[in-house]
Structures are given as C-alpha cells and as structure tokens.
mmCIF file of C-alpha atoms in Angstrom:
data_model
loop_
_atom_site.group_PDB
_atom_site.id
_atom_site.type_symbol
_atom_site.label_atom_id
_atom_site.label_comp_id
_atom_site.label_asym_id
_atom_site.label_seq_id
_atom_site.Cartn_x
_atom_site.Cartn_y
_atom_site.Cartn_z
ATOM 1 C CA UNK A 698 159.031 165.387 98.001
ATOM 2 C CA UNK A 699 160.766 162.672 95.837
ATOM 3 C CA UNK A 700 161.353 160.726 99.517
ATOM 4 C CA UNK A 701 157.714 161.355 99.938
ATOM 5 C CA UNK A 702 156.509 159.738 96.595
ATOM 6 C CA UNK A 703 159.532 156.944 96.991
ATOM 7 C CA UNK A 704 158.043 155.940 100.379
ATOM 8 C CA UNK A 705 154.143 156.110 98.788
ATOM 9 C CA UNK A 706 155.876 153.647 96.212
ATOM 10 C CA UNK A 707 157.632 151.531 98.419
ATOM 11 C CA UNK A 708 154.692 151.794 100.621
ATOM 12 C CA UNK A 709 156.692 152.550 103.470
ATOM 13 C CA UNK A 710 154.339 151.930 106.981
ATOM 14 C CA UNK A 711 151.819 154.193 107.336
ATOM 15 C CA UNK A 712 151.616 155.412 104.221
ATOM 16 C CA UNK A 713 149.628 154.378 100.666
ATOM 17 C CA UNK A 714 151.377 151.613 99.826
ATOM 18 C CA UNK A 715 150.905 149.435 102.841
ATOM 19 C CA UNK A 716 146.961 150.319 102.399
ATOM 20 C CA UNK A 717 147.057 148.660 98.719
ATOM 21 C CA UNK A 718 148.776 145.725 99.856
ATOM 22 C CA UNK A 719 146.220 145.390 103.006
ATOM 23 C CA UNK A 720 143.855 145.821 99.903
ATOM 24 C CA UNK A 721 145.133 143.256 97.721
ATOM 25 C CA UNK A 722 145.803 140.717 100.417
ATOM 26 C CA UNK A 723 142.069 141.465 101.448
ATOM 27 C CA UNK A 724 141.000 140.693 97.720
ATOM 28 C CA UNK A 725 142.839 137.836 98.060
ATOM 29 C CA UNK A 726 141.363 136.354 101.028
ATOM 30 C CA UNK A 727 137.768 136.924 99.026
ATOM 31 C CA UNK A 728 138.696 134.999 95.788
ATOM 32 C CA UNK A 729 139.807 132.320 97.968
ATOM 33 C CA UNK A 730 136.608 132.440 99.495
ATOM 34 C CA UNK A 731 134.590 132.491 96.500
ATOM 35 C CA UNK A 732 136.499 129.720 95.306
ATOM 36 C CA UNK A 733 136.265 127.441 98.148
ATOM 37 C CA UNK A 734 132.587 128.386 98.833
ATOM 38 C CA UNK A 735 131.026 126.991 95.931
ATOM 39 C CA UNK A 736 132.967 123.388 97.379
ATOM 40 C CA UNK A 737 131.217 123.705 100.610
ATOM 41 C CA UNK A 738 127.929 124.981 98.933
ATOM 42 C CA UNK A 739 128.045 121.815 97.229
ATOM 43 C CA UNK A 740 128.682 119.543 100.377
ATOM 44 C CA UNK A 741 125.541 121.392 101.790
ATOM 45 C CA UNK A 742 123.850 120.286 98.727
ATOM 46 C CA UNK A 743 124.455 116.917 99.010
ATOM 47 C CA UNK A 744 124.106 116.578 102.383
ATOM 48 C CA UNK A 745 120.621 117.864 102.275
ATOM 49 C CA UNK A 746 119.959 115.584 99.200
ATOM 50 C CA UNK A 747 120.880 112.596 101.401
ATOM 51 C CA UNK A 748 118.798 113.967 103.931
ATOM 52 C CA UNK A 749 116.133 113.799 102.094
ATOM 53 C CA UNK A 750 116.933 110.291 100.045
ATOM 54 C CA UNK A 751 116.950 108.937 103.711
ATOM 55 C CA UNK A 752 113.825 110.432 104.833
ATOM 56 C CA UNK A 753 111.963 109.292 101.876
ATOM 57 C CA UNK A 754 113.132 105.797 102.242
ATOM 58 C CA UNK A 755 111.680 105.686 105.952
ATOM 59 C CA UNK A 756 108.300 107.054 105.382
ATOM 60 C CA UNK A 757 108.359 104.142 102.450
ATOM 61 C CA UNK A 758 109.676 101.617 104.849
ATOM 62 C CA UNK A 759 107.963 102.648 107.994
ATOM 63 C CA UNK A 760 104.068 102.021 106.110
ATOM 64 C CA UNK A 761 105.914 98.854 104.987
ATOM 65 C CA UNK A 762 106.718 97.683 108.401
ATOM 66 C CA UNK A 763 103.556 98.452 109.606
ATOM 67 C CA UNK A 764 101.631 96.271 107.155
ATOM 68 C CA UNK A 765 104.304 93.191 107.801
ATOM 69 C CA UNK A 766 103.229 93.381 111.552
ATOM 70 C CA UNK A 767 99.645 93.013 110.579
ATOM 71 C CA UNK A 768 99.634 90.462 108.179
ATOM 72 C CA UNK A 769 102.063 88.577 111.012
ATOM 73 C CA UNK A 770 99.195 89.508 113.786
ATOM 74 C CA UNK A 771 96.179 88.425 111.446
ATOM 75 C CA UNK A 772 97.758 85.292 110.597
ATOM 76 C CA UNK A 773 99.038 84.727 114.044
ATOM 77 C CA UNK A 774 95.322 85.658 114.863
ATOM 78 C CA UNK A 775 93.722 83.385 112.326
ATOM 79 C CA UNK A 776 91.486 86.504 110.769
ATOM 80 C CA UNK A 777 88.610 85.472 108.645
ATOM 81 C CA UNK A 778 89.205 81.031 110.161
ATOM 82 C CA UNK A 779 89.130 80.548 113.459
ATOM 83 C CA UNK A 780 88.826 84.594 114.254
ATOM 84 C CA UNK A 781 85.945 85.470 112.431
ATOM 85 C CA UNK A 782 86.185 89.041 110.877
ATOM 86 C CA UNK A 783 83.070 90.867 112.501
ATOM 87 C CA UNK A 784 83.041 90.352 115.758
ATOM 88 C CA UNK A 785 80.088 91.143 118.364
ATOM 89 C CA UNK A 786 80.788 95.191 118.192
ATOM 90 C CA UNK A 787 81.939 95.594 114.772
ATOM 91 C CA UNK A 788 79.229 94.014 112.834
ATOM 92 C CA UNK A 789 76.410 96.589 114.472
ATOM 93 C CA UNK A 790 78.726 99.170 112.505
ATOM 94 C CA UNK A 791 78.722 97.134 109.458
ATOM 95 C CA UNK A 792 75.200 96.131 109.670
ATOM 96 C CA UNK A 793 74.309 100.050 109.959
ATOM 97 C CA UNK A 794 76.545 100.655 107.145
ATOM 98 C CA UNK A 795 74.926 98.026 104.379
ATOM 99 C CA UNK A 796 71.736 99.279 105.245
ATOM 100 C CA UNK A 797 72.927 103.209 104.719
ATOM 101 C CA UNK A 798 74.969 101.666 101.327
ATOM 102 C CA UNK A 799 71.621 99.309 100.400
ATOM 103 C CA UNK A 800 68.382 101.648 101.495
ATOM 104 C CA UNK A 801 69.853 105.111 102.089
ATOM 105 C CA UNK A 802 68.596 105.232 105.963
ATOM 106 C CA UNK A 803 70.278 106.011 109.253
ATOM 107 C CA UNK A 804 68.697 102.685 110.683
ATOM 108 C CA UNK A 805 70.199 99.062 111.691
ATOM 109 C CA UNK A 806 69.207 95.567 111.420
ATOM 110 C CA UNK A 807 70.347 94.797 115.152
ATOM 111 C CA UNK A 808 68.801 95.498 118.254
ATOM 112 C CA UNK A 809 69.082 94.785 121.816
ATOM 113 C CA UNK A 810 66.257 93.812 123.898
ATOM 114 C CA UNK A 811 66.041 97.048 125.651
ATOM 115 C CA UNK A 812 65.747 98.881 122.660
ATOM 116 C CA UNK A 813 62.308 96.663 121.816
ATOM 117 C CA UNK A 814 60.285 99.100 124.150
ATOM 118 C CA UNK A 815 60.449 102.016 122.095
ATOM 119 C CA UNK A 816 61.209 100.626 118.625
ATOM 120 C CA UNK A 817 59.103 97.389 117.581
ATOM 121 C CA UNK A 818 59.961 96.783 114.489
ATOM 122 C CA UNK A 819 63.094 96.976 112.122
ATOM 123 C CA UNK A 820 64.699 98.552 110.956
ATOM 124 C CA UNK A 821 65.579 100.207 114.020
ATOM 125 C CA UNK A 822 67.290 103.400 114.759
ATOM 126 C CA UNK A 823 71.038 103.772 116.294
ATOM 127 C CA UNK A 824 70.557 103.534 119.388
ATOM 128 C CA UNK A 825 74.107 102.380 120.572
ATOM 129 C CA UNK A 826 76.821 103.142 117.379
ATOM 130 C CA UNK A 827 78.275 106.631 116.321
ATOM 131 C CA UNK A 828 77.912 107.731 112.645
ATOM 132 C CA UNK A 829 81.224 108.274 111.581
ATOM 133 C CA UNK A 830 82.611 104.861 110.982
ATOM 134 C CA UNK A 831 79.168 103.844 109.618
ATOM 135 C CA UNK A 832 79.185 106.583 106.858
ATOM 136 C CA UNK A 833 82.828 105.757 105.657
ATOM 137 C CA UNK A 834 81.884 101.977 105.579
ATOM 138 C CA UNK A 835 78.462 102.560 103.746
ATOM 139 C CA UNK A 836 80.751 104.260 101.150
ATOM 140 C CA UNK A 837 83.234 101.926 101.060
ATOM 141 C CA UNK A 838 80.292 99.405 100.471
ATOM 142 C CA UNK A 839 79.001 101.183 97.720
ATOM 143 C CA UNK A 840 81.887 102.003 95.747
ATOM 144 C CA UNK A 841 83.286 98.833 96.040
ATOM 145 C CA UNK A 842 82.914 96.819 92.943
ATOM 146 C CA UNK A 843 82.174 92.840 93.413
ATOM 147 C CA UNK A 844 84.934 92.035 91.649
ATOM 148 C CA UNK A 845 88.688 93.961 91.319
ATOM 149 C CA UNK A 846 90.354 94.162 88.513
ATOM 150 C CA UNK A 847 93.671 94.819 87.184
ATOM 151 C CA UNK A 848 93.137 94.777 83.686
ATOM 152 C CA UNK A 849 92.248 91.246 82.399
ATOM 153 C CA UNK A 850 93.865 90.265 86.198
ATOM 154 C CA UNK A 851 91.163 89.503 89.293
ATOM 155 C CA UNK A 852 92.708 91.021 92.547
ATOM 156 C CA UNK A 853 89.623 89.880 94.952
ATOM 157 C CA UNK A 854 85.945 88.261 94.499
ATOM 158 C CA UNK A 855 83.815 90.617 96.673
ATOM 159 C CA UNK A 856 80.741 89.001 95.688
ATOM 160 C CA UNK A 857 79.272 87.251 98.906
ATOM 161 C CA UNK A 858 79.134 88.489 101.928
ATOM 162 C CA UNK A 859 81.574 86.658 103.962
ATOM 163 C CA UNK A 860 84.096 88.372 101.413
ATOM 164 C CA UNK A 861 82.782 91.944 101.675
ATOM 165 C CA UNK A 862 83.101 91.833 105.048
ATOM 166 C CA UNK A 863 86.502 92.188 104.919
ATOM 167 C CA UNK A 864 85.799 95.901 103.828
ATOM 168 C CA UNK A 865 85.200 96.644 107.134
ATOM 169 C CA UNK A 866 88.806 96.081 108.017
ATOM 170 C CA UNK A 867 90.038 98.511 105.350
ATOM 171 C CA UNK A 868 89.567 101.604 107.315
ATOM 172 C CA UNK A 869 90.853 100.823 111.090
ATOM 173 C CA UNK A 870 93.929 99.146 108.605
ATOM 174 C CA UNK A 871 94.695 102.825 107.121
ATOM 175 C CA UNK A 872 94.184 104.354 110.338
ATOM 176 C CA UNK A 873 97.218 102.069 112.243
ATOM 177 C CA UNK A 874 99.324 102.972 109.167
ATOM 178 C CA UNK A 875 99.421 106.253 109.291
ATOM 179 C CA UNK A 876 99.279 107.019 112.978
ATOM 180 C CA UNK A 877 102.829 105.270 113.070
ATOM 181 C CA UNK A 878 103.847 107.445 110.266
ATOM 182 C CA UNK A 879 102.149 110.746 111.707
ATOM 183 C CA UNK A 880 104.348 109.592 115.141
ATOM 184 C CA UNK A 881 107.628 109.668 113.271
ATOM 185 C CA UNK A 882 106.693 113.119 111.249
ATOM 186 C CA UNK A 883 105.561 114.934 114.322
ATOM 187 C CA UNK A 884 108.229 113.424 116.499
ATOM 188 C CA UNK A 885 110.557 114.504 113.479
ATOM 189 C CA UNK A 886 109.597 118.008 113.734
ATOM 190 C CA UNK A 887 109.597 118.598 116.993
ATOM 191 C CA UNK A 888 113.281 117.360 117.888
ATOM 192 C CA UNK A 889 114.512 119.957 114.878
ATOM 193 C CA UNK A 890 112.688 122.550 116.763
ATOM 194 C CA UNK A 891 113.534 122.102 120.247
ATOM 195 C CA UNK A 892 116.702 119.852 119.695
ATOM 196 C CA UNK A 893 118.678 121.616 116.677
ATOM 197 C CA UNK A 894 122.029 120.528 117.715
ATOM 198 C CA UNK A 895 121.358 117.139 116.513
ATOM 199 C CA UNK A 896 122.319 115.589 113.655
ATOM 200 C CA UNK A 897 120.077 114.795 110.966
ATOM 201 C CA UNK A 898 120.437 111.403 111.198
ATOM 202 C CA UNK A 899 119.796 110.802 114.628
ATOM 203 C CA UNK A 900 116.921 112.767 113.980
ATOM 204 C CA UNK A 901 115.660 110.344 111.675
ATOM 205 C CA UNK A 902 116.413 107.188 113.844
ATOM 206 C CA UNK A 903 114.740 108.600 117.144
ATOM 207 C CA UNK A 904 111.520 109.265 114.559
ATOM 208 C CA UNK A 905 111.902 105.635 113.271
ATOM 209 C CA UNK A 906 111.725 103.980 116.543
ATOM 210 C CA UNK A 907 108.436 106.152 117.517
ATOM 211 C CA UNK A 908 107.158 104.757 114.585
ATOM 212 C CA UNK A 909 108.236 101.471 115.174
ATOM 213 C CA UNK A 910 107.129 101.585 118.766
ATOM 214 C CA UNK A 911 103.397 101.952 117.847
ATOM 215 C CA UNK A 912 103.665 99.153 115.336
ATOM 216 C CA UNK A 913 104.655 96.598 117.518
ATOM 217 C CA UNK A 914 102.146 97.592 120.324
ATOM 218 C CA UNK A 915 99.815 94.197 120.160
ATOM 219 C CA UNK A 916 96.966 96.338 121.180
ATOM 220 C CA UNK A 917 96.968 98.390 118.111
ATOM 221 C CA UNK A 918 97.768 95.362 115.855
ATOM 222 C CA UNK A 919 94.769 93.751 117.393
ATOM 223 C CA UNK A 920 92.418 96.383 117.009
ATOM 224 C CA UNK A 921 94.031 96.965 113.427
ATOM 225 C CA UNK A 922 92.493 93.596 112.442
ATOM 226 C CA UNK A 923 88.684 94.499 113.099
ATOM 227 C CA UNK A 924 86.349 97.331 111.991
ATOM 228 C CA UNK A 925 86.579 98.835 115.349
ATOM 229 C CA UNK A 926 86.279 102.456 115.840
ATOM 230 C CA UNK A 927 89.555 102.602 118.373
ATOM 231 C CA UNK A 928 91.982 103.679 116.076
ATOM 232 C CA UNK A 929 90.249 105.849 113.765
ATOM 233 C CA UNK A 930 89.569 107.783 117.075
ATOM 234 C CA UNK A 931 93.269 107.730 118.063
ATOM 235 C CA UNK A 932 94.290 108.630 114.688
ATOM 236 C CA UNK A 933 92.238 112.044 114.904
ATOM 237 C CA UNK A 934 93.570 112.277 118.738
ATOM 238 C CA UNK A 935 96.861 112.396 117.727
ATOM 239 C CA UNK A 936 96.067 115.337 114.570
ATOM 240 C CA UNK A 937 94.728 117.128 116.899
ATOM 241 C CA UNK A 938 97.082 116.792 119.405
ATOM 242 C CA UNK A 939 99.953 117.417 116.492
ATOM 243 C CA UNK A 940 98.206 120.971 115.861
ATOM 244 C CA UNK A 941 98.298 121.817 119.367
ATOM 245 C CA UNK A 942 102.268 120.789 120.074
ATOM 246 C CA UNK A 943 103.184 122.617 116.519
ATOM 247 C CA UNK A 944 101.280 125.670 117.060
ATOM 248 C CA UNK A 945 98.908 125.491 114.685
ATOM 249 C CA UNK A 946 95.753 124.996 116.582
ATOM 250 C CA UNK A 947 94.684 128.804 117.599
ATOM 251 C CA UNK A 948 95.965 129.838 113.974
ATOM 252 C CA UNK A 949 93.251 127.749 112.083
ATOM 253 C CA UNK A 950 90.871 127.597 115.380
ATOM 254 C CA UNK A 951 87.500 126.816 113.025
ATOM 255 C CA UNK A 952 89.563 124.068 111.394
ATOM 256 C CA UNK A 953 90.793 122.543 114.615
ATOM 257 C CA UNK A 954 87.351 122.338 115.551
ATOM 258 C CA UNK A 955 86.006 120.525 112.652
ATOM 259 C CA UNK A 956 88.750 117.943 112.909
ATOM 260 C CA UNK A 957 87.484 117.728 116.195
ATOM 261 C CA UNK A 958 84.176 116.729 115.685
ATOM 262 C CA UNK A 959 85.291 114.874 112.663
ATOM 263 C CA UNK A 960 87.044 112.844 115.527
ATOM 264 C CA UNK A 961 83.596 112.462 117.609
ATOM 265 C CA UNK A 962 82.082 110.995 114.891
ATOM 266 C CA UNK A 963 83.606 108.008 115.472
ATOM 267 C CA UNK A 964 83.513 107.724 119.433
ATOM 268 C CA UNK A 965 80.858 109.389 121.630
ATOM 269 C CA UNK A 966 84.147 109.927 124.585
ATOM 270 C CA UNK A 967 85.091 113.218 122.051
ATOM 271 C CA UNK A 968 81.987 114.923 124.370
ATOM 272 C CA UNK A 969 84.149 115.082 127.654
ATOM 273 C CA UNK A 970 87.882 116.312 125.284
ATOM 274 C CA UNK A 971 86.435 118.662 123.053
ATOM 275 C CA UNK A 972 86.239 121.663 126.049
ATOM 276 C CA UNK A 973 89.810 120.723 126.913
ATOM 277 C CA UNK A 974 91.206 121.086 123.807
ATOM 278 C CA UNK A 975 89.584 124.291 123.062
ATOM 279 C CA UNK A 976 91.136 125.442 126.128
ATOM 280 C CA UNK A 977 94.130 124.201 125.361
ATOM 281 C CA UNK A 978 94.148 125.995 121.920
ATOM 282 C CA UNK A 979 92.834 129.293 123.476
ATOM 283 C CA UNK A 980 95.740 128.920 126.386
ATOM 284 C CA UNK A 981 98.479 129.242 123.089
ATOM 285 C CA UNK A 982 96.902 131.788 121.288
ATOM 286 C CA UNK A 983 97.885 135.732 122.557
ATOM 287 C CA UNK A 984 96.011 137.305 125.274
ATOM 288 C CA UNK A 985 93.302 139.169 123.015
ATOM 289 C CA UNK A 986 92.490 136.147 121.297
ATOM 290 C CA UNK A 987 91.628 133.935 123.244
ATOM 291 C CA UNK A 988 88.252 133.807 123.953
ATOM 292 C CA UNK A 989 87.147 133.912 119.857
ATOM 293 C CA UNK A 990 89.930 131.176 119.642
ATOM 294 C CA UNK A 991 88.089 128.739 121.951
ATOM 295 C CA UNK A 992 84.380 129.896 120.901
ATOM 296 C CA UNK A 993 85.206 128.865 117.312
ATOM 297 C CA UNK A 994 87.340 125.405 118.303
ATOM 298 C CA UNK A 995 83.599 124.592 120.002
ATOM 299 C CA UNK A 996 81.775 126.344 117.284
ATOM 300 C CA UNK A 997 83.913 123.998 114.332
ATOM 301 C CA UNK A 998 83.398 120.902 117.041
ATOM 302 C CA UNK A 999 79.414 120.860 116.972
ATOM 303 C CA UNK A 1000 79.309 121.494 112.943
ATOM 304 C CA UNK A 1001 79.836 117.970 112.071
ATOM 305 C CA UNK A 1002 77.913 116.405 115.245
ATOM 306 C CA UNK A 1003 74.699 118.853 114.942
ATOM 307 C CA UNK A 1004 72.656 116.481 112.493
ATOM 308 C CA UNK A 1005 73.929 113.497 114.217
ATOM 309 C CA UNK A 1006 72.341 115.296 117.658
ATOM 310 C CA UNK A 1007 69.155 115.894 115.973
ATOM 311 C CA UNK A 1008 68.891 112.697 115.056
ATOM 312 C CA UNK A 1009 69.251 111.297 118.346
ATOM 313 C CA UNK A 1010 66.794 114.432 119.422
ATOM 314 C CA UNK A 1011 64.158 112.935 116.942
ATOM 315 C CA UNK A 1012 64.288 108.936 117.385
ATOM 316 C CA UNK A 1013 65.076 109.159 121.103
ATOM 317 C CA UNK A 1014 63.740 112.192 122.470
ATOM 318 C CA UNK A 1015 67.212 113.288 123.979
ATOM 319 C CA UNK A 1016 70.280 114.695 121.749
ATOM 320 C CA UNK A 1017 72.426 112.631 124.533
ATOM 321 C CA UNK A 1018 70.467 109.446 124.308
ATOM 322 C CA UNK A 1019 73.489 106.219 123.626
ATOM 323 C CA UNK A 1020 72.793 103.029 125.153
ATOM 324 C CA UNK A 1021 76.577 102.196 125.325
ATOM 325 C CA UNK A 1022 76.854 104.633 128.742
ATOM 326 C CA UNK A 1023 75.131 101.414 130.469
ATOM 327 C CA UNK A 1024 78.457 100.051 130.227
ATOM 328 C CA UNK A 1025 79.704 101.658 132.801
ATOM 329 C CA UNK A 1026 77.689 99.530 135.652
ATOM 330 C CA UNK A 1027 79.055 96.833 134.519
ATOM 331 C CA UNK A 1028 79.894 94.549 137.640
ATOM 332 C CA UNK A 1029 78.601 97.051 139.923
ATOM 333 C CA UNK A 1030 75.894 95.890 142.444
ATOM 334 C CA UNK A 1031 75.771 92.257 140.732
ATOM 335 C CA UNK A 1032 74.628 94.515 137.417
ATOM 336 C CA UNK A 1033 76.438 92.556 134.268
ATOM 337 C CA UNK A 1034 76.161 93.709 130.158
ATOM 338 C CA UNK A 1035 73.652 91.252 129.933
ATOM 339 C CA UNK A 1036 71.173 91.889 132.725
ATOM 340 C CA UNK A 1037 71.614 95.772 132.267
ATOM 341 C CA UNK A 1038 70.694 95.141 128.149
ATOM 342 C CA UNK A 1039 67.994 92.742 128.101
ATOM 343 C CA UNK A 1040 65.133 94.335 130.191
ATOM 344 C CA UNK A 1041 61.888 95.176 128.763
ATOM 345 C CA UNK A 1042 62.756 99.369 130.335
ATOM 346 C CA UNK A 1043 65.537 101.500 130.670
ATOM 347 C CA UNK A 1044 67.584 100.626 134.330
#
C-alpha cells in the first residue's frame, strides 16, 4: 500500500500522478493561449481597421477621380463656348421641365412638324420625351435659388437662362459618379463572395480599376456633360442588375419592380427588359415562389409608369404612342430623321 501511494505521488506511468501533470501541462498550454490570443486578436483588429481606413479613402478618391475626368472632358469639350450646353435632344427635356417648374403642366414648348396634325397650338403635349428626367429637372428648376450662397459668399448667378441651363447637367453628372462607385462596391462584394482566398487588398485594387475603367470610358464622359437621359438609365440598369447578381431581387420582388419602372421613366427601351428581368428574378427565387415573384417584379414595374400611360392614352389615343420609334427607319428605303419628322401625317 505505501508503494501504491509512493507511486500515486511520484506519479509513476499509469497512475494519478502522470494524469495531473498531463493536467497541468494542459493548463499550461491554455494560459499560453489566452495570453497570446489577445496579441493576435489585436492584429485582427487592426488589420480590419486598415481595411476599412483603405476602403474609405477609395470610395473618397474614386468620386474624386470621376469629377477630374469630367471637368478634363468638358474643358477638352469646350461645354457652355464652343459646345453649347443643350443640345438638339436635351433641351426638349429641359424645355418640358421649365414649363412643369413654371405652369405646373405635362406639356412642351417644342414640337415637330408631324406633331402639328393633331396638336395646333402650344403648348403641346409629349409626344417624343419620357417623364422621368423631366420631373427631376422641373424640381431641380424650382428649388434652385437664382443666386447660391455661402453665407455672405456667391457660389453661382443662376439668374438668366443661359446660366440655369447648366442645371440640366447636374443630374446625368451624379448619375456617372456613382455608377463608377456602385461598379467598385458591387464588384467589391462579389470577389469576397465567390473569391475569399484573396487578400483584402487586392480586393480593393481589382474594385478600383472597375471603377476607374468606367471613368475613363469617353462615351460616358461625353454623355456626362449633357442632360441626356443615357446614364440615368444605365445607372438604374446596373441597381437592378446589382440586386439580381447579390440575391436580393426575388427577396424584395415589389421593390425590384419599382426600381424598375423608376428606371423606365427615363428611357421608353425599359418596355422590352422589364419581362426579362422579372424572369430573371423569378428563375433565383425557390421553386414555389416563383410565379408571385415575377407577377409582383411586373406588378412594382407598371406602378410608376401607369399615369405616365394614361397620359399618353389621353393626348394620343394610344398608351404606346412615342414618336422617337420613327427612328428606327432611319436610312432605310431613302427614309432620313428629317423626311420621316416633318410630314403633315404619321408615315
């Protein structure tokens, strides 16, 4: 017995005393992991904190960038000398718009010949523009102040009209900034999905040069410096294209369809996407769902567009009456913009 209890003390193998030292060498093990993991705890920290330094200094630099490159495109363009500011297409919007901001009607100071037969006198109803970029410019026009102020400091005069017409700019301006910042941010999030193994930081530089690459497309510089309704139209493209690549689309179906006809609003081309992206929404949505998924993407599409279809119901007799789908014969059969416009009846 007293072998017994020496050997328990000794901790002879097998026995009690090699199970406390396993035990204290295991307690061991954990306070030197409890010690070193507040170290790496704090290296996670900071790595994370310069994570998000860095991130925050792109999306300030990429919106940066972006208005640098239009500033060097307008001057390079001569915007507002030699390049007038409204050109042919985007003064029927603002023309459309003052009257909306001045008189409070859906009605336009411009006309084509063709429209002459139906309408005689002004103002005349749209007959070739889409609502949405007219109702953000007539409130643009409104709220707009003739002169702004910082304090006792004047920013702009926006008293005569060659000035304010620069307002029309404002909106196709906003809409090339942050598409190039909604390219980085989607492009972001969808390399940390499908491409975790990367670091963060080439995570960040692969979203940078998407960003970057839309910047320095001319085309989207060019139509930055005009009130046209191109990249408003590409801006809502790409949201809703964003929700369908993330998932979100057939989750917030009603919503998806609003932004939708948000989007065709601003160009009447929405009519021909709108069914594809419902069925693109009902495609990632489960099996049971997918039929209420797509009704209420087409249901949240035609809530914005019904009173602009009634309206076009009421002055033209047709809810798909738009004078622009002339375009179309353009060069066909000797046909050119001009001849197919400025006839005393419809083609």
């Amino acid at each position: 017995a007293g072998a017994v209890r020496a050997g328990f003390r000794r901790g002879a193998p097998g026995t009690g005393g090699a199970r406390g030292r396993q035990g204290r060498g295991r307690a061991g093990d954990a306070r030197r992991r409890l010690s070193a993991s507040p170290g790496r705890a704090t290296l996670r920290a900071v790595s994370r904190t310069r994570t998000s330094l860095a991130a925050a200094l792109l999306a300030l630099a990429l919106p940066a960038t972006g208005g640098l490159l239009w500033m060097l495109h307008a001057d390079a363009w001569g915007l507002g000398g030699r390049s007038p500011v409204l050109s042919y297409d985007t003064a029927q919007y603002a023309l459309a718009a003052r009257e909306l901001a001045t008189h409070g009607r859906l009605a336009t100071t411009f006309a084509l010949p063709l429209e002459l037969s139906r309408h005689a006198a002004p103002p005349w109803p749209l007959a070739v523009v889409q609502p949405g970029l007219v109702l953000i410019e007539a409130a643009l026009f409104r709220v707009t102040p003739p002169t702004l102020r910082v304090g006792p400091f004047v920013l702009a005069q926006l008293n005569r009209p060659d000035q304010r017409e620069w307002l029309a700019v404002v909106v196709p301006l906003l809409a090339f900034i942050l598409t190039g910042l909604v390219l980085a941010v989607v492009a972001s999030r969808l390399l940390r999905r499908h491409a975790p193994g990367l670091s963060e930081g080439r995570r960040l530089v692969a979203a940078l040069t998407v960003g970057l690459a839309f910047y320095l497309d001319p085309e989207a510089q060019h139509f930055a410096a005009g009130g046209f309704t191109e990249l408003p139209f590409t801006f809502g493209l790409l949201l809703a294209l964003a929700a369908l690549v993330l998932g979100s689309a057939p989750r917030h179906a009603l919503g998806f369809g609003l932004l939708l006809g948000v989007t065709g609003a601003l160009r009447g081309s929405m009519l021909w996407f709108a069914p594809v992206f419902a069925l693109a929404a009902a495609a990632l949505a489960p099996p049971g769902r997918r039929a209420r998924v797509a009704a209420l993407v087409l249901l949240g599409y035609a809530l914005p567009l019904a009173p602009w279809w009634l309206y076009k119901w009421r002055m033209f007799g047709s809810p798909a009456w738009d004078l622009s789908r002339f375009a179309v014969w353009d060069g066909v059969r000797g046909h050119t913009w001009f001849s197919l416009h400025h006839v005393p009846e419809l083609p």
